[in-house]
Coordinates of C-alpha atoms and ligand atoms in Angstrom, one line a residue:
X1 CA -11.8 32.0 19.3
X2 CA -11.0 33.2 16.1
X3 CA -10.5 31.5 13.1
X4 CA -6.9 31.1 12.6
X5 CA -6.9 29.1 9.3
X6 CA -9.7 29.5 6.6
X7 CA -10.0 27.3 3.5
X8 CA -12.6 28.9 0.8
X9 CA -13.6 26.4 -1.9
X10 CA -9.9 24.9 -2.4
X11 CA -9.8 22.5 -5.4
X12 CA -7.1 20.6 -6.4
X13 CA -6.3 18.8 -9.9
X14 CA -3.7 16.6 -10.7
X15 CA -3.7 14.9 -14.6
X16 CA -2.4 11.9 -14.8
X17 CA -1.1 10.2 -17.8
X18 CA -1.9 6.5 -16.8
X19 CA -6.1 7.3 -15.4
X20 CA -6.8 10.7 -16.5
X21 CA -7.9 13.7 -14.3
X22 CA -8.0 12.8 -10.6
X23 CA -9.8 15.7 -8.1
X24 CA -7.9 15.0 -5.2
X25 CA -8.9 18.3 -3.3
X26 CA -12.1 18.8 -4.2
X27 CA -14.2 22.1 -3.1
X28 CA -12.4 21.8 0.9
X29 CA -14.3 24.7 3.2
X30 CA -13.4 24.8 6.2
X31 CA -12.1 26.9 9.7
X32 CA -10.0 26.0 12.2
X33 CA -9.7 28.5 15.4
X34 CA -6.9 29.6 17.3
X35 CA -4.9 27.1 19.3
X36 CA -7.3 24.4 17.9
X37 CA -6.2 20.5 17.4
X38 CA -7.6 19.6 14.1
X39 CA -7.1 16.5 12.0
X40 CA -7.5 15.1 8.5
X41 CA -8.2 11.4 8.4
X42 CA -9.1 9.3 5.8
X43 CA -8.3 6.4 3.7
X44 CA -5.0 6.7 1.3
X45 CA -6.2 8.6 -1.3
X46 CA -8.2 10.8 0.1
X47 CA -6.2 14.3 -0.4
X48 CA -5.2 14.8 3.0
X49 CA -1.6 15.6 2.3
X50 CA -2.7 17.3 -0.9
X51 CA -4.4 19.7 1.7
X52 CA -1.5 20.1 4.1
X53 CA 0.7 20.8 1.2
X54 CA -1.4 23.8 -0.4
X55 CA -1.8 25.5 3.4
X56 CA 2.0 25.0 3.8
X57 CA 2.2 26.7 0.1
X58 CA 4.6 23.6 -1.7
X59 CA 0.8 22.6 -3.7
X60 CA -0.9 25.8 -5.9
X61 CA -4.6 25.7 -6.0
X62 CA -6.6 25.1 -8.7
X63 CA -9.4 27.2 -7.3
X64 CA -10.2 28.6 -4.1
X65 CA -8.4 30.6 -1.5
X66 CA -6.3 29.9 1.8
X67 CA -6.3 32.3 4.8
X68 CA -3.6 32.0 7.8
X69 CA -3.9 34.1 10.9
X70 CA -5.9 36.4 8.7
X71 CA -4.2 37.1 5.8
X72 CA -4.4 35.6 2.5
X73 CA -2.2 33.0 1.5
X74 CA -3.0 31.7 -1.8
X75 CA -5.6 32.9 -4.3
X76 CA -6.5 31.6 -7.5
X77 CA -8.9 34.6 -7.9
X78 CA -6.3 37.3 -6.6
X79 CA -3.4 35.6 -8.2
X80 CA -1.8 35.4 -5.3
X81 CA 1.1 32.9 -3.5
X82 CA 3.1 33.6 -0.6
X83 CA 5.9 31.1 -0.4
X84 CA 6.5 28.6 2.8
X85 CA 9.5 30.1 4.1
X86 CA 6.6 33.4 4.7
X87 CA 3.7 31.5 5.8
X88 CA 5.1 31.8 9.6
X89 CA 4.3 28.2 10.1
X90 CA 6.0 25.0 11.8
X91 CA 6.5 21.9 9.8
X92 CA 6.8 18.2 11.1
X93 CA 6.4 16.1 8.0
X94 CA 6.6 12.4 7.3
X95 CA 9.8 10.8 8.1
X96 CA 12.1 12.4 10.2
X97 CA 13.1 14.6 7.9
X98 CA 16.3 15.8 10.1
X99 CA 19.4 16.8 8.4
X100 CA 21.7 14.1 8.7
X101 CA 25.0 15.9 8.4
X102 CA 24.0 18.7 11.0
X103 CA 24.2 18.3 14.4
X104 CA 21.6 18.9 16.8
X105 CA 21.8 22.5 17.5
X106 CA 22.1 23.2 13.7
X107 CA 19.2 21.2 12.7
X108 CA 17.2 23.1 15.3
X109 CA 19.1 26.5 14.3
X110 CA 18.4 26.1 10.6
X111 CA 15.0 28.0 10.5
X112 CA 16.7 30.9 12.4
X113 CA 19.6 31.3 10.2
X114 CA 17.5 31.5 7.0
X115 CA 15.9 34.3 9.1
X116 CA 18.9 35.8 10.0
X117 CA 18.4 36.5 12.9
X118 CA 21.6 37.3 14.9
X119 CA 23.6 34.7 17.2
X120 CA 22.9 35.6 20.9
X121 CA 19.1 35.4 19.9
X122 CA 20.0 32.0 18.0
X123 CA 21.7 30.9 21.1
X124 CA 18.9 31.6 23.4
X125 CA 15.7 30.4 21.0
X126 CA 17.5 27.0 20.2
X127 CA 18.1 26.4 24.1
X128 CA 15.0 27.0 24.5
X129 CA 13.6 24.7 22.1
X130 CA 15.6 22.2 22.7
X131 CA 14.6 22.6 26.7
X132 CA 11.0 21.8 25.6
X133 CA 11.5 19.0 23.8
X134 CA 14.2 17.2 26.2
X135 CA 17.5 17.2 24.4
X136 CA 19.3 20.1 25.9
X137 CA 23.0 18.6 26.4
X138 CA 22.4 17.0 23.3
X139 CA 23.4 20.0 21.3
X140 CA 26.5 18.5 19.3
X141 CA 25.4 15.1 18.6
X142 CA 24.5 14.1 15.2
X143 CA 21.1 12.7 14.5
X144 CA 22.0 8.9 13.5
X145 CA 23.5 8.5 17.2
X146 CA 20.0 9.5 18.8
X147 CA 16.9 7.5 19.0
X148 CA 14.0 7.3 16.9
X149 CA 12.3 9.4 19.7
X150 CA 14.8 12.1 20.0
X151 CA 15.0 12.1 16.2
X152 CA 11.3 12.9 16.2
X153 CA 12.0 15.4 19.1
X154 CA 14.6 17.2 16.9
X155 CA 12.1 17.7 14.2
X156 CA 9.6 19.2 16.8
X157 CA 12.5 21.6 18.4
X158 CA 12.6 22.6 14.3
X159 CA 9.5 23.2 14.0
X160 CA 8.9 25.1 17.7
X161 CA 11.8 27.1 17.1
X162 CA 10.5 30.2 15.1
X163 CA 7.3 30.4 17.8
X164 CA 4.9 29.6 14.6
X165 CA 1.1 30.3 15.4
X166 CA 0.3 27.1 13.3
X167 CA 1.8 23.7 13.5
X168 CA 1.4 21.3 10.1
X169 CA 2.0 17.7 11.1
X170 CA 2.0 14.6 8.4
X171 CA 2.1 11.9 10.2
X172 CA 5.1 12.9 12.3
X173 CA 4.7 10.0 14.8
X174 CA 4.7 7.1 11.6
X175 CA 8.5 5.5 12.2
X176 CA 8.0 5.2 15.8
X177 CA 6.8 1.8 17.6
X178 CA 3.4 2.0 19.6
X179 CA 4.7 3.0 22.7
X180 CA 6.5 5.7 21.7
X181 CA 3.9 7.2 19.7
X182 CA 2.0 7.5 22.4
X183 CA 4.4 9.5 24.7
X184 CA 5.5 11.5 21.8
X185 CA 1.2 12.2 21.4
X186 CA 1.6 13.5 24.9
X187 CA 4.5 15.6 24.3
X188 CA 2.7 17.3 21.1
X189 CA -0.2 18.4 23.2
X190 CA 2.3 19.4 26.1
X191 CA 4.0 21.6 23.3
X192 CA 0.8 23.0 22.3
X193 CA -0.7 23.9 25.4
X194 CA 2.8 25.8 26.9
X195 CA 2.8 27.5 23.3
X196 CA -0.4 28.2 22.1
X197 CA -0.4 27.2 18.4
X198 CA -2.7 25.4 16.1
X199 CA -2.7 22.3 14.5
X200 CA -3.3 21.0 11.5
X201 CA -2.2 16.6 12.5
X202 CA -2.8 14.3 9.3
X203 CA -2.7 10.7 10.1
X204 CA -4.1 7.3 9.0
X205 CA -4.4 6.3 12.2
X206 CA -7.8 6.9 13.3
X207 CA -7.0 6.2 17.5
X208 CA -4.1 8.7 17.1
X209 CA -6.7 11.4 15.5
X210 CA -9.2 11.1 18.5
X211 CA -6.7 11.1 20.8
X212 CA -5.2 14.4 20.2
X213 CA -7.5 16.1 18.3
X214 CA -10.3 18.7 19.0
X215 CA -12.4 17.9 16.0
X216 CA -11.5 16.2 12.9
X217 CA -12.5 16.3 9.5
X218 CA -13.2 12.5 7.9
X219 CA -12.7 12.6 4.1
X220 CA -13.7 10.2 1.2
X221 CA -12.5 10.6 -2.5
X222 CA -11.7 14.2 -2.5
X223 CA -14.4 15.0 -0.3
X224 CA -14.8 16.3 3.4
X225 CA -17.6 13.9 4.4
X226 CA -17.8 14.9 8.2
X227 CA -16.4 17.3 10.4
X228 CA -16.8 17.0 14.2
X229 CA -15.8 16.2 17.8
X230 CA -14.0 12.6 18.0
X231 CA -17.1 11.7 20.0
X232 CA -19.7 12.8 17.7
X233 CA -17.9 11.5 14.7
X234 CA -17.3 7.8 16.5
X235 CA -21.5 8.2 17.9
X236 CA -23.4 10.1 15.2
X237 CA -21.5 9.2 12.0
X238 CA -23.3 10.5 9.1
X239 CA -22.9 7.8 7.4
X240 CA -21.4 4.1 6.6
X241 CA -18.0 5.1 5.2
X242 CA -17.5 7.2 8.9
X243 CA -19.3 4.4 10.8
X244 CA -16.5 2.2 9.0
X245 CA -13.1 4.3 9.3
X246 CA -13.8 5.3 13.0
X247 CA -13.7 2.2 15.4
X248 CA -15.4 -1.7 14.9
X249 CA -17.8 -2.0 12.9
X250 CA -20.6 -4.7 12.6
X251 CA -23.1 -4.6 9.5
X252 CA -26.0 -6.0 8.5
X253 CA -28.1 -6.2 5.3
X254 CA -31.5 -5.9 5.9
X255 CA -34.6 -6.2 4.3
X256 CA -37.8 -3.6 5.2
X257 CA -40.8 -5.6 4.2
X258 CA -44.5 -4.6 5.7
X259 CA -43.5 -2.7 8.7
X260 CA -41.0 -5.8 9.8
X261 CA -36.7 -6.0 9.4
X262 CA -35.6 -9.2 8.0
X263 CA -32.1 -10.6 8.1
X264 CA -31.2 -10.7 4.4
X265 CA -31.3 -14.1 3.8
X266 CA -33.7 -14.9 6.7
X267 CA -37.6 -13.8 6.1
X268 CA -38.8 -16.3 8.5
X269 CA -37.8 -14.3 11.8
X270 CA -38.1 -10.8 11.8
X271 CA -35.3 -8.7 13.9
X272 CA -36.7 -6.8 16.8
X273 CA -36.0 -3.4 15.0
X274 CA -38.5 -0.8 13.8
X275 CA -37.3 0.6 10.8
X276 CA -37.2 5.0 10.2
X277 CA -39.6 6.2 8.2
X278 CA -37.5 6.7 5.3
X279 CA -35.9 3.3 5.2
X280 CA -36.1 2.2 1.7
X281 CA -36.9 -1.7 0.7
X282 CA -32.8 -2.6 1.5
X283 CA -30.8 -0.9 4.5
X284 CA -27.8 -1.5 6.1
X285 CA -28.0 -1.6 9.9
X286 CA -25.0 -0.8 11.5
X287 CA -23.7 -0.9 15.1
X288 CA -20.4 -1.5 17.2
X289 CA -19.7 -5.2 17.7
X290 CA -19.8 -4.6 21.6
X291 CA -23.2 -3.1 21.7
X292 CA -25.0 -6.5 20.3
X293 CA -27.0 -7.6 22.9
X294 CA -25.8 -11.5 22.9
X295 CA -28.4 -13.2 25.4
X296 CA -29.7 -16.8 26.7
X297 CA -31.9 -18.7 23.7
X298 CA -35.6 -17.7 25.1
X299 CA -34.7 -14.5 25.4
X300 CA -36.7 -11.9 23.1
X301 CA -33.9 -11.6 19.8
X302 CA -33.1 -13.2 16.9
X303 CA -32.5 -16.7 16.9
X304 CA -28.9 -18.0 16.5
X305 CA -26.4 -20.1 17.4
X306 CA -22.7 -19.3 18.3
X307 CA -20.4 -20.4 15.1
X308 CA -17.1 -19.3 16.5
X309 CA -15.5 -17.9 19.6
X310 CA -12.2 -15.7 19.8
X311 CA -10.6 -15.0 22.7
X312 CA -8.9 -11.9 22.8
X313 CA -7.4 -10.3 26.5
X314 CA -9.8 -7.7 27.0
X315 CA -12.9 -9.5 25.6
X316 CA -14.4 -12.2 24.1
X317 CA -15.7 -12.4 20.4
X318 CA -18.6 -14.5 19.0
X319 CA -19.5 -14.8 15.2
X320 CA -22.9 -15.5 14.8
X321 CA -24.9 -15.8 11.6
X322 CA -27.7 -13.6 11.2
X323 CA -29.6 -14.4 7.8
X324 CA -26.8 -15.2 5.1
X325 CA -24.4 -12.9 6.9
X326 CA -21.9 -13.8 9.8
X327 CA -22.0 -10.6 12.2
X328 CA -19.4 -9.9 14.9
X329 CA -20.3 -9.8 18.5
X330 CA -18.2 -9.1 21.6
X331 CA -18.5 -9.1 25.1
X332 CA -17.1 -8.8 28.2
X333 CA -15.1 -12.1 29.4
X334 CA -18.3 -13.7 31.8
X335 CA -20.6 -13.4 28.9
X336 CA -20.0 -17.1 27.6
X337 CA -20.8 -18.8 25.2
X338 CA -19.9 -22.3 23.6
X339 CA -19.5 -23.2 20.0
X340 CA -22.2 -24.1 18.7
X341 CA -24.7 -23.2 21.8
X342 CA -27.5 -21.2 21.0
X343 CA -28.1 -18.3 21.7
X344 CA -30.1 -14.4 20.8
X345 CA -29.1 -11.0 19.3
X346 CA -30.4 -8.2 19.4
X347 CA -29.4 -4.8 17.9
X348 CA -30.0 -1.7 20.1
X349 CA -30.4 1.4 18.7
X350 CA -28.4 1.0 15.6
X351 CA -27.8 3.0 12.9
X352 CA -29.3 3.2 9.3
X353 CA -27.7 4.1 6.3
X354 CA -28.4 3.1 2.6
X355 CA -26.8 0.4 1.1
X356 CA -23.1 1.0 -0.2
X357 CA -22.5 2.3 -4.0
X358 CA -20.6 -0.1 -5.7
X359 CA -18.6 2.6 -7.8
X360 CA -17.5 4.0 -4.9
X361 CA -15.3 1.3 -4.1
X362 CA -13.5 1.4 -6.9
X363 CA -13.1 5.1 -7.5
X364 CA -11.8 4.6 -3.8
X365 CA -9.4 2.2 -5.0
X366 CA -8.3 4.0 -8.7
X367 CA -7.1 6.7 -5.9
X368 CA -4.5 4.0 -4.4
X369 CA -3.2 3.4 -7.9
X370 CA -2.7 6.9 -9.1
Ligands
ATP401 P1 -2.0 9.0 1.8 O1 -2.7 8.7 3.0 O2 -1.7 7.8 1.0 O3 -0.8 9.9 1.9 P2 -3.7 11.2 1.0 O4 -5.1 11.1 1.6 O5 -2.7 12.1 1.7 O6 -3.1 9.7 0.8 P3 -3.1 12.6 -1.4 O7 -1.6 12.3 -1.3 O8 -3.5 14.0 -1.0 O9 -3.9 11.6 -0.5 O10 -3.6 12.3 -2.8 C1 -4.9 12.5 -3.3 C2 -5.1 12.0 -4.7 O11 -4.3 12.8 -5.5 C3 -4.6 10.6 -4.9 O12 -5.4 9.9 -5.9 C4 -3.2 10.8 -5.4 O13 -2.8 9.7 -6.2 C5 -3.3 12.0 -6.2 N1 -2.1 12.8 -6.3 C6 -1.4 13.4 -5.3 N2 -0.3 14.0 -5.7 C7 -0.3 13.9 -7.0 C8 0.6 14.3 -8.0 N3 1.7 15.1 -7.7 N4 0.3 14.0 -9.3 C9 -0.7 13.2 -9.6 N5 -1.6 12.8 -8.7 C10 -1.4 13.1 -7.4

C-alpha cells in the first residue's frame, strides 16, 4: 500500500507568556498507507491535536514537511502552505461542530457549495451521504431536533460528502454516552471500508484507539514514543509510560542484588524472577494485574497474605503487599481468597523497564497547565 500521508521531521513551537517555550510537536516522522486506521493517543498534552491541526493545514510548522496522497502540503524548507479548504480531506472534529441554523441537507451540502459544484450533482452526493450514514428523510430537520447520534452522523455525512481520500477525526465520538460510541465506532469503520479512505482518529480513550485502529502511535511530551499494532503496543510496550497508558497495570520496585530480585522493602524473600542481564541495581517489574499468579500458601511464590478483596462483575481483585508496596491482583471469580488468608504470588514473565524519571512527571504535568 502506498503511503498516503508522510510527516518529515514536523516540529511545532508555541511561546507562552506564563511558562516559556513549550515543543508540543516535536521532530514527528511518520507514514500512514492508503486506507489505513491510524491513531494518536496519549496523555493531554501530548500534541496530538497539534498534529491533526498542521495535516489539516489550520497549525503552520515550525520545521519539517507534510505530504498527502503525494503531494506536498506544508514546507518550512519550500515555503510552502496549501490551505484546508485544498487539502481534499474530511474533517470530524471535537464537538459536533454542525451548523445549528442549517438544516440537514445544508449542513451536509455545505462542502459542495464552497466547491461549487452545480445542483443536480449536489442533489445526488448529499443523498448519498446521507444514505450511508442513516438519515435520509431527515433532510429538512434542523440539528437541535436530532439526537446526539444523528448529530454525530451529520458531521460524518459532512465529512463523506466530498469522497476525501483521508479522514481527520478529533475525538468525534467525545459527547456521546458509551453505548453509542460504540455503534457509532462501528459505523466509522463501515464508512471506511465501503469508501476506502484513511484515517487519522485522535482520542484519549485508549479502548476506542485499539478498537478501530490498525496501528497507533503512543506519544509522551511532544514525543512519538511507540508506534505499532494495538496488540504489540498492549504486549511488547517499550516501555513504562506505554505499559501504563494502554490497559491495567501492576508495578513493582524491585531490588537486583547478587543474582536475586527483592521486593523493595522485603530482602528477606527473594521473588522467583531472574533478572536480564542489563538490569541495573533498581528496576521496575511490570505486568497486567490478571497475569499474577495468585496461588495456595505452600506453593513456590512470594509469601503474602490477602489485605483486601474487591468484587467487581467480571472478576475478582486482591491487593496484596509485596515488600512496602500493595500490588494489584485479579482473577477469575473461583480463584478465592479471604481477607487476610495467605496466600503466593508470583510474576510470570514480566516486563522490565528502569525506574521512572522524576522530571518527567512534571514536564508531563507543566503540559496540562499551558
Ligand atoms: P488534549 O488531549 O488535551 O487535547 P493534546 O495531546 O491534543 O492534548 P495539544 O493540544 O496538541 O495536546 O497540545 C500540546 C502542547 O502544546 C500542550 O502543552 C499545549 O498546552 C500546547 N499548545 C497547544 N496549542 C497551543 C497554543 N495555541 N499556544 C500555546 N500553547 C499551545
Amino acid at each position: 500500500m502506498a503511503d498516503q500521508i508522510v510527516l518529515r521531521h514536523v516540529t511545532k513551537k508555541f511561546t507562552t507568556k506564563t511558562l516559556g517555550d513549550i515543543v508540543a510537536v516535536d521532530d514527528f516522522n511518520l507514514s500512514v498507507s492508503e486506507g489505513e486506521c491510524f491513531s494518536f493517543l496519549g496523555p493531554s498534552g501530548c500534541g496530538k491535536s497539534t498534529t491533526l491541526r498542521m495535516i489539516a493545514g489550520f497549525e503552520d510548522l515550525t520545521e519539517g514537511e507534510i505530504e498527502l496522497c503525494g503531494r506536498i502540503v506544508s514546507s518550512k524548507k519550500k515555503n510552502l502552505y496549501v490551505p484546508p479548504e485544498e487539502r481534499g480531506l474530511g474533517m470530524v472534529f471535537q464537538a459536533f461542530a454542525v451548523w445549528p441554523h442549517m438544516n440537514v441537507f445544508e449542513n451536509v451540502a455545505f462542502p459542495l457549495r464552497i466547491q461549487k459544484m452545480n445542483k443536480s450533482d449536489i442533489d445526488r452526493r448529499v443523498a448519498e451521504a446521507l444514505k450511508h450514514t442513516s438519515l435520509t428523510g431527515l433532510e429538512k430537520t434542523f440539528p437541535s431536533d436530532l439526537s446526539g447520534g444523528q448529530q454525530q452522523r451529520i458531521a460524518l455525512a459532512r465529512a463523506i460528502v466530498t469522497n476525501p481520500k483521508v479522514m481527520l477525526l478529533d475525538e468525534p465520538l467525545s459527547n456521546l454516552d458509551p453505548k453509542l460510541r460504540e455503534t457509532m465506532r462501528f459505523e466509522i469503520k463501515e464508512l471506511q471500508r465501503r469508501f476506502g479512505f484513511t484515517i487519522i482518529f485522535v482520542t484519549h480513550d485508549q479502548a476506542e484507539a485499539m478498537a478501530i485502529s490498525d496501528r497507533m502511535m503512543v506519544c509522551d511530551m511532544g514525543r512519538i514514543v511507540q508506534i505499532d499494532t494495538p496488540e504489540n503496543l498492549y504486549n511488547k510496550p517499550c516501555n513504562r509510560f506505554v505499559h501504563n497508558f494502554l490497559g491495567e497495570s501492576t508495578f513493582v520496585n524491585v531490588l537486583v542484588k547478587d543474582g536475586k530480585v527483592y521486593a523493595k522493602g522485603d530482602e528477606r524473600q527473594a521473588l522467583s524472577l531472574t533478572a536480564p542481564k542489563s538490569a541495573a541495581a533498581e528496576m521496575v517489574v511490570a505486568t497486567r494485574p490478571n497475569e499474577i499468579a495468585l496461588t495456595g500458601p505452600t506453593e513456590d511464590g512470594y509469601q503474602t497474605h490477602i489485605e483486601k478483596r474487591i468484587f467487581l462483575t467480571d472478576r475478582t481483585e486482591y491487593l496484596v503487599p509485596v515488600g512496602e508496596q500493595i500490588v494489584k491482583v485479579q482473577t477469575p471469580h473461583r480463584v478465592a481468597f479471604a481477607e487476610g488468608e495467605a496466600c503466593c504470588v508470583r510474576f510470570v514473565e514480566p516486563m522490565w523497564y528502569p525506574v521512572e524519571d522524576a522530571a518527567a512527571e512534571k514536564e508531563r504535568s507543566r503540559r496540562q497547565l499551558v
